[in-house]
Amino acid sequence: MQANFLKVEGLSRVYPSVRGQAPLTVFDNVHFSIDQGEFVCIIGHSGCGKSTILNVLAGLDEPSAGLVFMDGREVSGPSLDRGVVFQGHTLMPWLSVMKNIAFAVKSRWPDWSRIKVSAHCQQFIDLVGLTGSEHKKPSELSGGMKQRVGIARAFAIQPKMLLLDEPFGALDALTRGVIQDELLKICAATAQTVFMITHDVDEAILLSDKIILMTNGPRARIAEIVRNTLPRDRSRSDIHKDPQYYRIRNHLVDFLVSRSRRMADVSAGEYDPRHPPEITLGLVEVVATEAVATIKQPALHLV
Amino acid sequence: MRPSLNLRAALVSLLLLGVLLLGWYVATLPQASKAVNVDPEYAALMGGGAVKKSGMPTPAEVGHTLIDKLAHPFYDHGPNDKGIGIQLAYSLARVLGGFALAALVAIPLGFVVGMSPIMQRALNPYIQLLKPISPLAWMPLALYTIKDSSASAIFVIFICSLWPMLINTAYGVAAVKRDWLNVAKTLEVSPLRKAFQVILPAAAPTILTGMRISMGIAWLVIVAAEMLVGGTGIGYFVWNEWNNLSLTNVIFAILMIGVVGMLLDALFAWMLRLVAYNE
Amino acid sequence: MSGFDNPFDPDHILKRGGCSCGQHASQVAHEQAVLADEEARIGRVVESTVMRALFPEDTARRNFLRAVGVSTAMAAVSSFFPLAAAKALAAERAPLEKTDLKIGFIPITCATPIIMAGPMGFYAREGLNVSLLKTAGWAVVRDKVMNKEYDASHMLSPMPLAISLGLGSQAQPVNVAAIENINGQAITLALKHKDKLDPKSWKGFKFGLPFDYSIHNLLLRYYLAEHGLDPDKDVELRIMPPPDMVANLRAGNIDGFLGPEPFNQRAVYEEVGFIHTLSRDIWDGHPCCAFGVSESFAKANPNTFAALFRAIASATEYAHKPENRADIIKAIAPANYLNQPIPVLEQVMTGRFADGLGKVRNVPDRVDFDAFPWPSMAVWMLTQLKRWGYLKGEVNYKQIAETVFLATDARKRMKEMGLKPPASDYAKYTIMGKVFDPAKPDQYLKSFKISRA
């Protein structure tokens, strides 16, 4: 496993001034890295520039400053090396499930025969549990099924890295849970490197190895990086039985509720943007008063 | 059990047709001729009362004409007297010629306009200025510059078909969801493949709607254009029969124009169904 | 189509029977044989003329021919003397530059000679293959002639004057090769006006006319003005195609029209109008429509133009004879040509007609046909165009008339054809009792009380 497979250095994004207003710096001087096979979630309030960071990684947006390296090479523009699952399902409604995936597969391997393409597609359709729906149009599918097609499409091109922009945001809780389980399974099986945006603390704890917390924008920065020390073979049904779970969860919720705002105002002096504080609180007993106060709160979804 | 909605609608349609025909029949019943003593030669010169003059024809007369003309749709008695099938074919050929030319220009141009905000703004004033001009207003200019009446008729069809197709293509292309374009981008799809496999199918319903509107206008305009330039075509047929003051034949031609127009529209409706998609 | 006689059917013997010399099955076969002989004769005349010029002494010529052989001699001579061209020049019936022609017409009886020349074989006899194209209106005729879509066309006789002078269009030289018809128009009034026979009671009337540059416009204006009505102020004149005249008369949109036949008779037949005045009662022998050819066509295709003229002139002469009218009606009535009911055409062409007021009238010269393009007629039209403000400034009447109306050509060709053209280009006319002298157009113009000049 290659360390620092993806490196983000000094990334910032400034929107030019509009009608005399001051230019808007969304995020500034962001540094982080992802190892190969690592699942990284990024959490932060709306407006902190999570989606912009993901778009920069995807090559769909350009940073105002900073560089992104993947596998030792600079990222400039979109590439088949990075599969993207967008917020909406983004399937082409005039194509069937099979053809939507085949469109991606043919882009990746233009020389493949039709038979090879369809066999490859079938494999990923089966993987996301859509066997039997190959020839349905997206309009005939439920929201969850559409998102699965999107995931299958992203996986089918076998990218070096997967970028997920809040892929389950529009799904109901039940469907979301089922697909989360499936994603977990697939990632385990493929050792896929993943960068994912989420608002859902539980989702982040369930899926990720590392959780990047962003302060509120404008001038958002990485507040800290939380290592998820829960054992990798997690399942939704018994993850909460691990004592680490609540510690991590409380820390994240506390961050989202209050610290994300407070930390945005901290002056740069005591903070090294190149090495944002990395916290491994799962294994250590830390009693934070704020965390205790929020223990009884149910799962919090900030959307 | 109540009969199906379609059946009931068909019955109402038939009833309406019956009422219409009856009204027509009653309105055109021959009036009792004035029994005045006239010179028999004068009466003979005036048609002797036996010959039905122009005026409004009866449903039966139109029916006879319909059967007669449709029995020999492709006769050719010289340059000025051809069967209805040949005339319609001339009109359709002109419409298709002008329409195809317009599609060749409007769809690629619409793509450019739809994809480029600069072109959109640059061309918009021209499109807005040229769009509302009645296609027939172009006729004198076309005759003067092209110096050929048949080509001028095709040009008029071209110019009237152009705008709906251009505007709809530009709109359809501009309205293609950003998401689909982003998907194509992340898949490193070539510009040509993106145009044909993403933008075209995404905008196809809008483009085809534009083409359907264009075809409707083109079929309206060709009749008027052919009445102006004459020679051949269904518009010429109407003019020629009007020249003979034969309302029977004019009504027959109107029916044919309607039927062909309906078929053309149905053709586009069918094509539209083929490319339509639900999100 | 109709059952008129086809003069080109080899199995068919025309009613008139055989040919003039009696040796051939038909007049056509006869003419073809004569034509072939004629060509051979001209060829021999040219050849012998050349040989005589080369060898003034006959013995020398015979020796030369004997020494080299006839064919070698021909080749040698023709290498420095274009025998073929000389023969063509000498031939009266020279090769045609163009045989497939497009000729436009408006479906009215004025076009009779132009139309009948097709189905009755007058064009074919001259070796011309003519497509007769029905045209939607006078402006379209003008445009198609100017755009060279038509090689020649039926026109209203003032039209070539207007086009050549650039009135109502760009200027382009167009000539009147021949006049088509004389008389044959009429003032038709709506039936509701059958008590208003006196033109003085027509104030406020709306009249339909076929075109600005038409004899109809000039005659109606003249007629109204003679009755004290100012055509620009006391009545309303509207331009419309002839079928619209009948329909508008029925609908009451106009009170009358001065239009071409058969639409006057058609209005009577449809029981919507009555014939008030035949145009022959305004000016007996007035020209109406013309056979118009652009100058460029005539110059580029002199032989074809000559052949066309012969076809038109002989068709006009044929149409002039009342005994031929029945055959002509059958030829021009079908949908391909006039597309009119035969009973209406018969009344127009024979002059025995219902007037719409219950009377049968008999006017044999109601329509007539005469090809000669009188420049004096052109002068009259120019005076009237000037009178009503269409033409402004100094007008060189004689020069324009003689440039546009090709009287000299017509006279020469008509003589060659054995027709009898008038000896002079100018004649005096009496129009509603007033004499027009083409030698004094300005004086004539000044004599009108109502005038825009």
XYZ file of C-alpha atoms in Angstrom, chain C residues 146-387:
242
model
C -36.257 39.099 -66.193
C -34.668 36.128 -64.407
C -34.501 34.232 -67.714
C -36.570 31.381 -66.327
C -38.780 31.918 -69.354
C -37.411 32.328 -72.836
C -40.459 34.290 -73.883
C -43.848 34.980 -72.452
C -47.360 36.161 -72.856
C -47.424 39.737 -71.539
C -49.754 42.662 -71.331
C -48.665 44.886 -74.194
C -47.698 47.889 -71.999
C -45.509 45.594 -69.873
C -42.483 45.453 -72.220
C -42.604 49.267 -72.401
C -42.702 49.484 -68.600
C -39.947 46.902 -68.074
C -37.709 48.453 -70.742
C -38.189 51.870 -69.125
C -37.737 50.468 -65.624
C -41.251 51.362 -64.455
C -42.228 49.191 -61.494
C -39.094 47.076 -61.806
C -35.481 47.316 -62.762
C -34.948 48.346 -66.366
C -34.222 45.489 -68.732
C -34.781 45.585 -72.486
C -37.820 43.477 -73.357
C -39.434 43.587 -76.775
C -42.873 43.085 -78.199
C -42.253 40.616 -80.992
C -45.919 40.405 -81.830
C -49.270 41.534 -80.542
C -51.478 38.613 -79.598
C -55.036 39.733 -79.566
C -57.063 42.793 -80.261
C -60.352 43.631 -78.493
C -61.632 40.844 -76.236
C -61.925 42.704 -72.916
C -64.957 44.226 -71.278
C -66.268 46.336 -68.459
C -68.366 44.086 -66.254
C -70.582 45.463 -63.505
C -72.222 43.746 -60.576
C -75.848 42.794 -61.224
C -77.036 45.180 -58.516
C -75.902 48.054 -60.739
C -78.035 47.108 -63.735
C -79.841 50.413 -63.481
C -76.637 52.440 -63.427
C -75.725 52.090 -67.061
C -74.552 55.695 -67.325
C -70.892 55.950 -66.251
C -71.610 59.345 -64.752
C -73.431 57.516 -61.959
C -70.335 55.445 -61.091
C -68.832 57.917 -58.652
C -67.426 55.985 -55.674
C -67.343 52.690 -57.515
C -64.561 50.223 -56.907
C -63.111 48.618 -60.022
C -60.866 45.606 -60.399
C -57.957 45.693 -62.828
C -55.387 43.025 -63.650
C -52.180 45.100 -63.492
C -50.906 48.682 -63.482
C -49.152 48.282 -66.825
C -52.127 46.834 -68.633
C -54.250 48.039 -71.496
C -57.141 47.439 -69.093
C -55.917 50.136 -66.750
C -55.310 52.576 -69.610
C -58.662 51.875 -71.259
C -60.706 52.091 -68.063
C -59.030 55.348 -67.059
C -59.618 56.741 -70.540
C -63.242 55.606 -70.528
C -63.977 57.051 -67.087
C -62.203 60.306 -67.861
C -64.163 60.695 -71.102
C -67.280 60.461 -68.960
C -65.993 63.131 -66.643
C -64.843 60.866 -63.797
C -61.319 61.271 -62.462
C -60.043 57.693 -62.144
C -57.739 58.653 -59.273
C -60.311 60.612 -57.304
C -63.845 59.631 -58.189
C -63.423 55.852 -58.174
C -61.156 53.315 -56.553
C -59.029 51.099 -58.777
C -57.746 47.854 -57.331
C -55.245 45.436 -58.822
C -56.313 41.787 -58.550
C -56.033 38.550 -60.507
C -59.018 37.898 -62.817
C -60.585 35.049 -60.783
C -60.584 37.353 -57.766
C -62.520 39.875 -59.854
C -65.399 37.423 -60.209
C -65.232 36.383 -56.549
C -65.029 39.987 -55.344
C -67.915 40.931 -57.589
C -69.959 38.154 -55.981
C -68.894 39.234 -52.509
C -69.681 42.880 -53.259
C -66.126 44.043 -52.623
C -65.975 45.662 -56.044
C -68.672 47.168 -58.224
C -67.160 46.153 -61.521
C -63.998 45.426 -63.384
C -62.341 45.837 -66.724
C -60.879 42.412 -67.130
C -59.747 39.904 -69.691
C -61.920 37.143 -71.093
C -63.192 34.641 -70.190
C -63.742 36.267 -66.813
C -66.282 38.820 -68.004
C -68.342 36.051 -69.544
C -67.641 33.921 -66.489
C -69.158 36.601 -64.263
C -72.267 36.505 -66.438
C -72.312 32.708 -66.399
C -72.013 32.713 -62.605
C -74.929 35.181 -62.516
C -72.996 37.786 -60.552
C -72.462 40.443 -63.204
C -73.389 41.790 -66.601
C -71.293 42.981 -69.514
C -71.612 46.744 -69.666
C -69.209 47.693 -72.427
C -67.015 45.556 -74.663
C -63.553 46.997 -75.030
C -64.050 47.038 -78.798
C -66.721 49.679 -78.198
C -64.123 51.870 -76.516
C -61.431 51.396 -79.144
C -62.140 48.954 -81.931
C -58.968 47.055 -82.706
C -57.082 48.033 -79.554
C -54.096 45.836 -78.727
C -54.278 43.805 -75.583
C -51.670 41.195 -74.907
C -48.290 40.756 -76.499
C -45.691 38.122 -77.149
C -42.783 39.443 -75.118
C -39.170 38.390 -75.577
C -36.178 39.808 -73.786
C -33.751 41.552 -76.091
C -30.885 39.379 -74.866
C -32.738 36.204 -75.846
C -33.587 37.537 -79.291
C -29.990 38.606 -79.886
C -28.419 35.393 -78.609
C -30.836 33.156 -80.503
C -31.770 34.943 -83.742
C -32.841 31.808 -85.596
C -34.865 30.441 -82.712
C -36.420 33.856 -82.278
C -37.347 33.946 -85.960
C -38.848 30.456 -85.718
C -40.828 31.480 -82.642
C -42.126 34.532 -84.426
C -43.257 32.419 -87.372
C -45.042 30.005 -85.052
C -46.785 32.818 -83.181
C -47.637 34.802 -86.305
C -49.122 31.810 -88.079
C -51.050 30.780 -84.956
C -52.374 34.327 -84.643
C -53.396 34.304 -88.288
C -55.092 30.936 -87.755
C -56.932 32.235 -84.684
C -58.061 35.298 -86.621
C -60.266 33.108 -88.870
C -63.659 32.553 -87.210
C -64.054 29.114 -88.811
C -61.065 27.822 -86.815
C -62.328 28.985 -83.442
C -64.240 25.809 -82.559
C -61.074 23.690 -82.885
C -59.092 26.252 -80.950
C -61.560 26.193 -78.058
C -61.155 22.448 -77.781
C -57.385 22.835 -77.744
C -57.161 25.556 -75.086
C -60.009 24.661 -72.700
C -58.431 21.711 -70.813
C -57.000 22.001 -67.336
C -53.464 22.142 -68.700
C -54.260 25.479 -70.351
C -57.208 27.773 -69.610
C -59.082 25.327 -67.389
C -62.413 26.929 -68.210
C -65.861 25.607 -69.110
C -66.304 25.278 -72.887
C -69.728 27.039 -72.968
C -68.084 30.162 -71.565
C -65.176 30.029 -74.007
C -67.558 29.516 -76.909
C -69.459 32.674 -76.086
C -66.202 34.595 -75.876
C -64.651 33.222 -79.051
C -67.737 33.238 -81.303
C -69.080 36.553 -80.088
C -72.604 35.202 -79.598
C -73.106 35.628 -75.904
C -75.459 36.266 -73.043
C -74.881 39.771 -71.701
C -76.120 39.049 -68.202
C -79.153 41.277 -68.528
C -81.279 38.731 -70.390
C -80.181 39.561 -73.907
C -78.215 37.527 -76.412
C -75.766 39.706 -78.285
C -73.938 38.909 -81.468
C -70.579 40.640 -81.870
C -68.373 38.486 -84.130
C -65.313 40.681 -83.583
C -65.709 40.635 -79.810
C -62.277 39.013 -79.778
C -59.823 39.072 -82.621
C -56.194 38.291 -83.231
C -53.629 40.324 -85.154
C -49.900 39.915 -84.745
C -48.510 43.142 -86.168
C -46.869 45.219 -83.390
C -47.843 48.721 -84.385
C -45.440 51.322 -82.964
C -48.337 53.776 -83.177
C -50.104 51.654 -80.527
C -46.999 51.874 -78.357
C -47.044 55.646 -78.752
C -50.657 55.748 -77.599
C -49.816 53.640 -74.523
C -46.872 55.924 -73.730
C -49.109 58.989 -73.921
C -51.508 57.367 -71.483
C -48.738 56.170 -69.150
C -47.541 59.759 -69.079
C -51.072 61.072 -68.722
